[in-house]
mmCIF file of C-alpha atoms and ligand atoms in Angstrom:
data_model
loop_
_atom_site.group_PDB
_atom_site.id
_atom_site.type_symbol
_atom_site.label_atom_id
_atom_site.label_comp_id
_atom_site.label_asym_id
_atom_site.label_seq_id
_atom_site.Cartn_x
_atom_site.Cartn_y
_atom_site.Cartn_z
ATOM 1 C CA MET A 15 2.055 -5.046 -2.163
ATOM 2 C CA PRO A 16 -0.620 -2.399 -1.608
ATOM 3 C CA GLU A 17 0.397 0.850 -3.306
ATOM 4 C CA LEU A 18 -1.033 4.375 -3.176
ATOM 5 C CA PRO A 19 -4.547 3.591 -4.522
ATOM 6 C CA GLU A 20 -5.008 0.576 -2.218
ATOM 7 C CA VAL A 21 -3.751 2.420 0.867
ATOM 8 C CA THR A 22 -6.016 5.364 -0.015
ATOM 9 C CA THR A 23 -8.989 3.001 -0.367
ATOM 10 C CA THR A 24 -8.289 1.535 3.075
ATOM 11 C CA VAL A 25 -7.880 4.978 4.658
ATOM 12 C CA ASN A 26 -11.167 6.208 3.131
ATOM 13 C CA GLY A 27 -12.875 3.102 4.516
ATOM 14 C CA LEU A 28 -11.368 3.574 7.987
ATOM 15 C CA ASN A 29 -12.633 7.156 8.101
ATOM 16 C CA LYS A 30 -16.135 5.862 7.446
ATOM 17 C CA VAL A 31 -16.253 2.924 9.843
ATOM 18 C CA LEU A 32 -14.161 4.137 12.789
ATOM 19 C CA LYS A 33 -15.793 7.540 13.241
ATOM 20 C CA GLY A 34 -16.710 8.130 16.887
ATOM 21 C CA LEU A 35 -15.497 4.689 18.021
ATOM 22 C CA SER A 36 -13.012 3.860 20.726
ATOM 23 C CA ILE A 37 -10.717 0.888 21.328
ATOM 24 C CA LYS A 38 -11.917 -1.558 23.995
ATOM 25 C CA ASP A 39 -9.091 -4.066 23.673
ATOM 26 C CA VAL A 40 -6.323 -5.181 21.378
ATOM 27 C CA TRP A 41 -4.922 -8.660 20.707
ATOM 28 C CA SER A 42 -2.003 -9.869 18.630
ATOM 29 C CA ASP A 43 0.011 -13.023 18.077
ATOM 30 C CA TYR A 44 2.689 -11.378 15.920
ATOM 31 C CA TYR A 45 5.206 -11.553 18.752
ATOM 32 C CA VAL A 46 4.467 -15.252 19.272
ATOM 33 C CA SER A 47 4.604 -16.292 15.643
ATOM 34 C CA THR A 48 7.242 -13.982 14.219
ATOM 35 C CA ALA A 49 10.927 -14.289 14.966
ATOM 36 C CA SER A 50 11.641 -10.570 14.686
ATOM 37 C CA LYS A 51 14.741 -9.177 16.309
ATOM 38 C CA ARG A 52 13.448 -5.647 16.003
ATOM 39 C CA THR A 53 12.172 -4.083 19.186
ATOM 40 C CA ASP A 54 10.509 -1.016 17.667
ATOM 41 C CA ASN A 55 7.206 -2.542 16.557
ATOM 42 C CA ILE A 56 4.426 -4.809 17.839
ATOM 43 C CA LYS A 57 6.270 -7.985 16.768
ATOM 44 C CA ASN A 58 8.193 -7.450 19.996
ATOM 45 C CA GLU A 59 6.278 -8.630 23.072
ATOM 46 C CA LYS A 60 7.376 -5.796 25.343
ATOM 47 C CA TYR A 61 6.577 -3.226 22.679
ATOM 48 C CA PHE A 62 3.140 -4.750 22.174
ATOM 49 C CA GLY A 63 2.493 -4.498 25.937
ATOM 50 C CA THR A 64 3.211 -0.762 25.886
ATOM 51 C CA PHE A 65 1.242 -0.344 22.639
ATOM 52 C CA LYS A 66 -1.780 -1.953 24.258
ATOM 53 C CA LYS A 67 -1.540 0.161 27.409
ATOM 54 C CA GLU A 68 -1.308 3.373 25.378
ATOM 55 C CA ILE A 69 -4.277 2.751 23.074
ATOM 56 C CA VAL A 70 -6.936 0.823 25.032
ATOM 57 C CA GLY A 71 -9.744 3.195 26.026
ATOM 58 C CA GLU A 72 -8.719 5.774 23.428
ATOM 59 C CA LYS A 73 -10.888 7.151 20.655
ATOM 60 C CA PHE A 74 -10.239 7.277 16.903
ATOM 61 C CA GLN A 75 -9.884 10.709 15.423
ATOM 62 C CA GLU A 76 -8.929 10.381 11.773
ATOM 63 C CA ALA A 77 -6.984 8.194 9.367
ATOM 64 C CA GLU A 78 -4.687 9.471 6.650
ATOM 65 C CA ARG A 79 -2.152 8.145 4.176
ATOM 66 C CA ARG A 80 1.497 9.051 3.722
ATOM 67 C CA GLY A 81 3.203 7.077 0.942
ATOM 68 C CA LYS A 82 2.247 3.466 1.560
ATOM 69 C CA ASN A 83 1.680 4.076 5.282
ATOM 70 C CA ILE A 84 -1.679 4.267 7.039
ATOM 71 C CA LEU A 85 -1.730 6.742 9.922
ATOM 72 C CA ILE A 86 -4.539 6.302 12.431
ATOM 73 C CA HIS A 87 -4.677 9.285 14.759
ATOM 74 C CA LEU A 88 -6.191 8.864 18.212
ATOM 75 C CA THR A 89 -7.636 11.625 20.394
ATOM 76 C CA ASN A 90 -4.899 11.136 23.026
ATOM 77 C CA GLY A 91 -2.252 12.578 20.703
ATOM 78 C CA LYS A 92 -0.919 9.193 19.569
ATOM 79 C CA THR A 93 -0.774 7.791 16.072
ATOM 80 C CA ILE A 94 -0.867 4.141 15.036
ATOM 81 C CA LEU A 95 1.158 3.610 11.859
ATOM 82 C CA VAL A 96 0.372 0.538 9.753
ATOM 83 C CA HIS A 97 2.513 -0.412 6.755
ATOM 84 C CA MET A 98 0.712 -3.291 5.060
ATOM 85 C CA LYS A 99 3.895 -4.490 3.260
ATOM 86 C CA MET A 100 3.206 -7.580 1.088
ATOM 87 C CA THR A 101 -0.120 -9.023 2.213
ATOM 88 C CA GLY A 102 -1.533 -6.951 5.082
ATOM 89 C CA HIS A 103 -4.967 -5.362 5.016
ATOM 90 C CA LEU A 104 -7.379 -4.002 7.628
ATOM 91 C CA LEU A 105 -10.916 -5.393 7.880
ATOM 92 C CA TYR A 106 -13.939 -4.168 9.802
ATOM 93 C CA GLY A 107 -16.765 -6.393 11.001
ATOM 94 C CA ASN A 108 -17.949 -9.034 13.435
ATOM 95 C CA TYR A 109 -15.325 -11.480 14.644
ATOM 96 C CA GLU A 110 -15.307 -14.237 17.235
ATOM 97 C CA TRP A 111 -12.516 -15.864 19.194
ATOM 98 C CA ASN A 112 -12.742 -19.643 18.986
ATOM 99 C CA GLY A 113 -10.026 -20.355 21.538
ATOM 100 C CA LYS A 114 -7.317 -20.600 18.889
ATOM 101 C CA SER A 115 -7.930 -17.856 16.389
ATOM 102 C CA TRP A 116 -10.262 -15.092 15.268
ATOM 103 C CA SER A 117 -12.852 -15.793 12.629
ATOM 104 C CA SER A 118 -15.921 -14.192 11.110
ATOM 105 C CA ASN A 119 -19.167 -15.607 9.794
ATOM 106 C CA ASP A 120 -19.338 -12.783 7.299
ATOM 107 C CA LYS A 121 -18.912 -14.213 3.803
ATOM 108 C CA LEU A 122 -16.520 -11.503 2.630
ATOM 109 C CA LEU A 123 -14.450 -11.489 5.797
ATOM 110 C CA SER A 124 -13.979 -15.245 5.573
ATOM 111 C CA ASP A 125 -12.499 -15.001 2.054
ATOM 112 C CA PRO A 126 -9.269 -17.108 2.182
ATOM 113 C CA PHE A 127 -7.084 -13.989 1.875
ATOM 114 C CA ASN A 128 -8.829 -12.388 4.861
ATOM 115 C CA LYS A 129 -8.301 -15.222 7.315
ATOM 116 C CA PHE A 130 -4.790 -14.485 8.541
ATOM 117 C CA VAL A 131 -5.703 -12.314 11.519
ATOM 118 C CA HIS A 132 -2.595 -11.454 13.563
ATOM 119 C CA LEU A 133 -3.822 -8.237 15.147
ATOM 120 C CA ILE A 134 -7.338 -7.264 16.163
ATOM 121 C CA PHE A 135 -8.873 -4.241 17.857
ATOM 122 C CA SER A 136 -12.151 -4.723 19.758
ATOM 123 C CA LEU A 137 -14.270 -1.635 19.169
ATOM 124 C CA SER A 138 -16.863 0.222 21.228
ATOM 125 C CA ASP A 139 -19.640 -0.710 18.759
ATOM 126 C CA GLY A 140 -19.091 -4.413 19.495
ATOM 127 C CA ARG A 141 -17.339 -4.973 16.162
ATOM 128 C CA HIS A 142 -13.675 -5.409 15.349
ATOM 129 C CA LEU A 143 -10.918 -3.964 13.245
ATOM 130 C CA ALA A 144 -8.856 -6.973 12.189
ATOM 131 C CA PHE A 145 -5.528 -7.044 10.404
ATOM 132 C CA SER A 146 -5.081 -9.993 8.054
ATOM 133 C CA ASP A 147 -1.473 -10.526 6.990
ATOM 134 C CA MET A 148 -0.694 -13.877 5.396
ATOM 135 C CA ARG A 149 3.071 -13.367 5.098
ATOM 136 C CA LYS A 150 3.445 -11.426 8.336
ATOM 137 C CA PHE A 151 5.755 -8.787 6.867
ATOM 138 C CA ALA A 152 3.634 -5.839 7.992
ATOM 139 C CA LYS A 153 4.805 -3.156 10.384
ATOM 140 C CA VAL A 154 2.659 -1.612 13.130
ATOM 141 C CA VAL A 155 4.071 1.043 15.434
ATOM 142 C CA LEU A 156 2.841 3.816 17.729
ATOM 143 C CA PHE A 157 4.254 7.309 18.107
ATOM 144 C CA GLU A 158 3.282 10.779 19.311
ATOM 145 C CA THR A 159 1.261 12.474 16.558
ATOM 146 C CA SER A 160 3.306 15.622 17.129
ATOM 147 C CA ALA A 161 6.470 13.644 16.250
ATOM 148 C CA ARG A 162 5.269 12.645 12.788
ATOM 149 C CA GLY A 163 7.698 15.071 11.191
ATOM 150 C CA SER A 164 10.662 13.448 12.873
ATOM 151 C CA THR A 165 9.782 9.769 13.292
ATOM 152 C CA VAL A 166 12.143 7.348 11.589
ATOM 153 C CA HIS A 167 9.116 5.470 10.211
ATOM 154 C CA LEU A 168 8.152 8.362 7.933
ATOM 155 C CA GLU A 169 11.533 9.742 6.986
ATOM 156 C CA ASN A 170 12.830 9.881 3.425
ATOM 157 C CA ILE A 171 9.435 9.746 1.774
ATOM 158 C CA GLY A 172 9.235 11.889 -1.355
ATOM 159 C CA PRO A 173 6.359 14.137 -2.446
ATOM 160 C CA GLU A 174 2.831 12.809 -2.888
ATOM 161 C CA PRO A 175 1.917 12.355 -6.573
ATOM 162 C CA LEU A 176 -1.707 13.414 -6.117
ATOM 163 C CA ASP A 177 -1.058 16.453 -3.896
ATOM 164 C CA ASN A 178 -0.806 18.957 -6.772
ATOM 165 C CA LEU A 179 2.651 17.655 -7.626
ATOM 166 C CA SER A 180 3.974 19.977 -10.317
ATOM 167 C CA LEU A 181 5.760 18.733 -13.425
ATOM 168 C CA GLU A 182 8.778 20.714 -12.286
ATOM 169 C CA THR A 183 8.964 19.010 -8.877
ATOM 170 C CA PHE A 184 8.355 15.618 -10.485
ATOM 171 C CA THR A 185 11.229 16.245 -12.920
ATOM 172 C CA ASN A 186 13.562 17.457 -10.172
ATOM 173 C CA GLN A 187 12.782 14.435 -8.046
ATOM 174 C CA LEU A 188 13.525 11.974 -10.882
ATOM 175 C CA GLU A 189 16.755 13.807 -11.658
ATOM 176 C CA THR A 190 18.097 13.162 -8.167
ATOM 177 C CA ILE A 191 19.009 9.705 -9.565
ATOM 178 C CA PRO A 192 20.181 10.514 -13.114
ATOM 179 C CA LYS A 193 21.739 7.129 -13.798
ATOM 180 C CA GLY A 194 18.869 5.140 -12.310
ATOM 181 C CA LYS A 195 16.627 3.018 -14.489
ATOM 182 C CA ILE A 196 13.287 4.773 -14.669
ATOM 183 C CA LYS A 197 11.267 1.770 -13.410
ATOM 184 C CA THR A 198 13.444 1.557 -10.282
ATOM 185 C CA VAL A 199 13.437 5.319 -9.729
ATOM 186 C CA LEU A 200 9.624 5.543 -9.929
ATOM 187 C CA MET A 201 9.367 2.872 -7.226
ATOM 188 C CA ASP A 202 11.921 4.603 -4.967
ATOM 189 C CA GLN A 203 9.842 5.976 -2.068
ATOM 190 C CA SER A 204 12.306 8.806 -1.481
ATOM 191 C CA VAL A 205 11.725 10.070 -5.038
ATOM 192 C CA ILE A 206 7.918 9.828 -5.279
ATOM 193 C CA ALA A 207 5.623 8.428 -2.569
ATOM 194 C CA GLY A 208 3.355 5.428 -2.972
ATOM 195 C CA ILE A 209 4.290 3.875 -6.334
ATOM 196 C CA GLY A 210 5.297 0.215 -6.546
ATOM 197 C CA ASN A 211 5.504 -2.572 -9.076
ATOM 198 C CA ILE A 212 2.011 -2.461 -10.577
ATOM 199 C CA TYR A 213 1.663 1.280 -11.110
ATOM 200 C CA SER A 214 5.241 1.829 -12.338
ATOM 201 C CA ASP A 215 4.630 -0.775 -15.073
ATOM 202 C CA GLU A 216 1.291 0.774 -16.031
ATOM 203 C CA ILE A 217 2.669 4.352 -16.046
ATOM 204 C CA LEU A 218 5.620 3.441 -18.300
ATOM 205 C CA TRP A 219 3.391 1.514 -20.715
ATOM 206 C CA GLU A 220 1.019 4.469 -20.965
ATOM 207 C CA ALA A 221 3.907 6.929 -21.471
ATOM 208 C CA ASN A 222 5.635 4.721 -24.110
ATOM 209 C CA ILE A 223 8.868 4.478 -22.102
ATOM 210 C CA ASN A 224 11.099 1.434 -21.733
ATOM 211 C CA PRO A 225 11.560 0.596 -18.015
ATOM 212 C CA GLU A 226 15.344 0.324 -18.376
ATOM 213 C CA ARG A 227 15.863 3.833 -19.724
ATOM 214 C CA GLU A 228 18.180 5.952 -17.575
ATOM 215 C CA VAL A 229 16.544 9.055 -16.130
ATOM 216 C CA LYS A 230 19.128 11.342 -17.773
ATOM 217 C CA SER A 231 18.200 9.971 -21.219
ATOM 218 C CA LEU A 232 14.545 11.042 -20.927
ATOM 219 C CA MET A 233 13.307 13.985 -22.949
ATOM 220 C CA LYS A 234 11.185 16.704 -21.360
ATOM 221 C CA SER A 235 8.162 15.561 -23.349
ATOM 222 C CA GLU A 236 8.616 11.980 -22.095
ATOM 223 C CA ILE A 237 8.773 13.093 -18.464
ATOM 224 C CA LYS A 238 5.630 15.134 -19.026
ATOM 225 C CA ASN A 239 3.851 12.101 -20.492
ATOM 226 C CA MET A 240 4.897 10.046 -17.482
ATOM 227 C CA TRP A 241 3.698 12.699 -15.047
ATOM 228 C CA LYS A 242 0.316 12.874 -16.760
ATOM 229 C CA ALA A 243 0.037 9.073 -16.928
ATOM 230 C CA MET A 244 0.934 8.765 -13.239
ATOM 231 C CA ILE A 245 -1.834 11.109 -12.111
ATOM 232 C CA MET A 246 -4.404 9.623 -14.488
ATOM 233 C CA ILE A 247 -3.641 5.992 -13.569
ATOM 234 C CA LEU A 248 -3.478 6.499 -9.787
ATOM 235 C CA GLU A 249 -6.728 8.475 -9.795
ATOM 236 C CA SER A 250 -8.521 5.942 -11.940
ATOM 237 C CA SER A 251 -7.394 3.070 -9.703
ATOM 238 C CA ILE A 252 -8.679 4.894 -6.606
ATOM 239 C CA LYS A 253 -12.040 5.230 -8.378
ATOM 240 C CA MET A 254 -11.979 1.467 -8.961
ATOM 241 C CA GLY A 255 -11.234 0.750 -5.293
ATOM 242 C CA GLY A 256 -7.596 -0.235 -5.914
ATOM 243 C CA ASP A 257 -6.044 -3.411 -7.266
ATOM 244 C CA SER A 258 -6.887 -6.895 -5.981
ATOM 245 C CA MET A 259 -4.899 -9.069 -8.369
ATOM 246 C CA SER A 260 -3.126 -10.271 -5.221
ATOM 247 C CA ASP A 261 -4.371 -10.201 -1.603
ATOM 248 C CA TYR A 262 -5.641 -6.658 -1.284
ATOM 249 C CA ARG A 263 -9.175 -6.171 0.065
ATOM 250 C CA ASN A 264 -10.892 -3.023 1.367
ATOM 251 C CA VAL A 265 -12.096 -2.663 4.975
ATOM 252 C CA TYR A 266 -15.297 -4.575 4.167
ATOM 253 C CA GLY A 267 -13.309 -7.473 2.709
ATOM 254 C CA GLU A 268 -14.231 -6.570 -0.867
ATOM 255 C CA LYS A 269 -11.929 -6.644 -3.901
ATOM 256 C CA GLY A 270 -11.013 -3.565 -5.903
ATOM 257 C CA ASN A 271 -11.288 -3.617 -9.697
ATOM 258 C CA PHE A 272 -8.092 -2.130 -11.103
ATOM 259 C CA GLN A 273 -6.712 -5.621 -11.925
ATOM 260 C CA ASN A 274 -9.355 -5.743 -14.676
ATOM 261 C CA ALA A 275 -7.989 -2.542 -16.199
ATOM 262 C CA HIS A 276 -4.308 -3.572 -16.448
ATOM 263 C CA LYS A 277 -2.759 -2.702 -19.783
ATOM 264 C CA VAL A 278 0.554 -4.418 -19.072
ATOM 265 C CA TYR A 279 1.068 -5.692 -15.517
ATOM 266 C CA ARG A 280 1.103 -9.531 -15.524
ATOM 267 C CA ARG A 281 -0.010 -9.663 -19.165
ATOM 268 C CA THR A 282 3.169 -11.543 -20.190
ATOM 269 C CA LYS A 283 2.959 -13.056 -23.697
ATOM 270 C CA GLU A 284 -0.337 -11.317 -24.375
ATOM 271 C CA LYS A 285 -0.877 -8.839 -27.210
ATOM 272 C CA CYS A 286 -0.087 -5.205 -26.502
ATOM 273 C CA LEU A 287 -3.276 -3.162 -26.109
ATOM 274 C CA LYS A 288 -1.781 0.097 -27.423
ATOM 275 C CA LYS A 289 -3.681 1.280 -30.462
ATOM 276 C CA GLY A 290 -1.768 0.367 -33.622
ATOM 277 C CA CYS A 291 0.950 -1.576 -31.755
ATOM 278 C CA SER A 292 1.691 -5.174 -32.775
ATOM 279 C CA GLY A 293 3.928 -5.940 -29.765
ATOM 280 C CA ILE A 294 3.699 -8.756 -27.247
ATOM 281 C CA ILE A 295 4.138 -8.074 -23.523
ATOM 282 C CA THR A 296 7.506 -9.189 -22.119
ATOM 283 C CA ARG A 297 8.483 -9.846 -18.511
ATOM 284 C CA LYS A 298 11.978 -9.077 -17.328
ATOM 285 C CA ILE A 299 13.592 -8.808 -13.900
ATOM 286 C CA ILE A 300 14.933 -5.297 -13.365
ATOM 287 C CA ALA A 301 16.747 -4.609 -10.088
ATOM 288 C CA GLY A 302 15.117 -7.638 -8.493
ATOM 289 C CA ARG A 303 11.551 -6.742 -9.465
ATOM 290 C CA SER A 304 9.587 -8.200 -12.345
ATOM 291 C CA SER A 305 8.833 -5.636 -14.974
ATOM 292 C CA HIS A 306 6.219 -5.999 -17.708
ATOM 293 C CA TYR A 307 6.482 -3.966 -20.891
ATOM 294 C CA CYS A 308 6.067 -3.889 -24.655
ATOM 295 C CA SER A 309 9.408 -3.719 -26.467
ATOM 296 C CA VAL A 310 7.748 -2.385 -29.619
ATOM 297 C CA HIS A 311 6.140 0.868 -28.464
ATOM 298 C CA GLN A 312 8.047 1.383 -25.187
ATOM 299 C CA GLN A 313 11.369 2.812 -26.376
HETATM 300 ZN ZN1 LIG B 426 3.011 -2.010 -27.577
#
């Protein structure tokens, strides 16, 4: 699932390609192909009809990120929220409708992971903003920009780790779940925004902390190491264009590079890369999520 660095990469790309453009049309087959009972997103046919009416003819203003959500603000005071969930990602380029589906002749856009177009915006420059989502778990909704502080879609999201998050706030946030296992607590969006499976594993490896440790057992120095590791790792992944070990691609259809910098995530049975450590990376399911760690230096 795209996490903070991937969502940031997409948002930075959207701000480059959508500047000054408006929406000519919008198409989706989510409501045809997805048996969703929810009526508050575009997987519902009636909702999609209203969505379309509200956004066609409108101009893009700016995109931003909140947690793992992409917020695309329009000049009519509406905001399109996209949560990419497992496999969603937005792509910009030339697409054609072949009577059955949307496709592109662009080599990058026709990458197998980019072919699952279930939502597409026709743009005023003749190009498209397509949303590829193989597993169809994504969420797309529209709300009044002025209601962003109260919308249910953005509630209970904790502080942003790269918005000058102090060590004190970080510590206080973790301590809201004293008996939680640190891996699970780091991934809890109400504690800290934007961290998921990949970055929690990498942060704990860097900070020498076992993922099953309870928050209340952590020493001040360990929390500080985690805080530093979190900022360093998230920033370095953004510089690398995010992580494309799975489906993630940027708006041009290109892969990021952070998967080549993993120290622990999906390195099961490989040698630990920590200097002086002789451990082997282990994989264990913790609270339903696979966790990768070194049992020798992560205590
Ligand atoms: Zn190790």
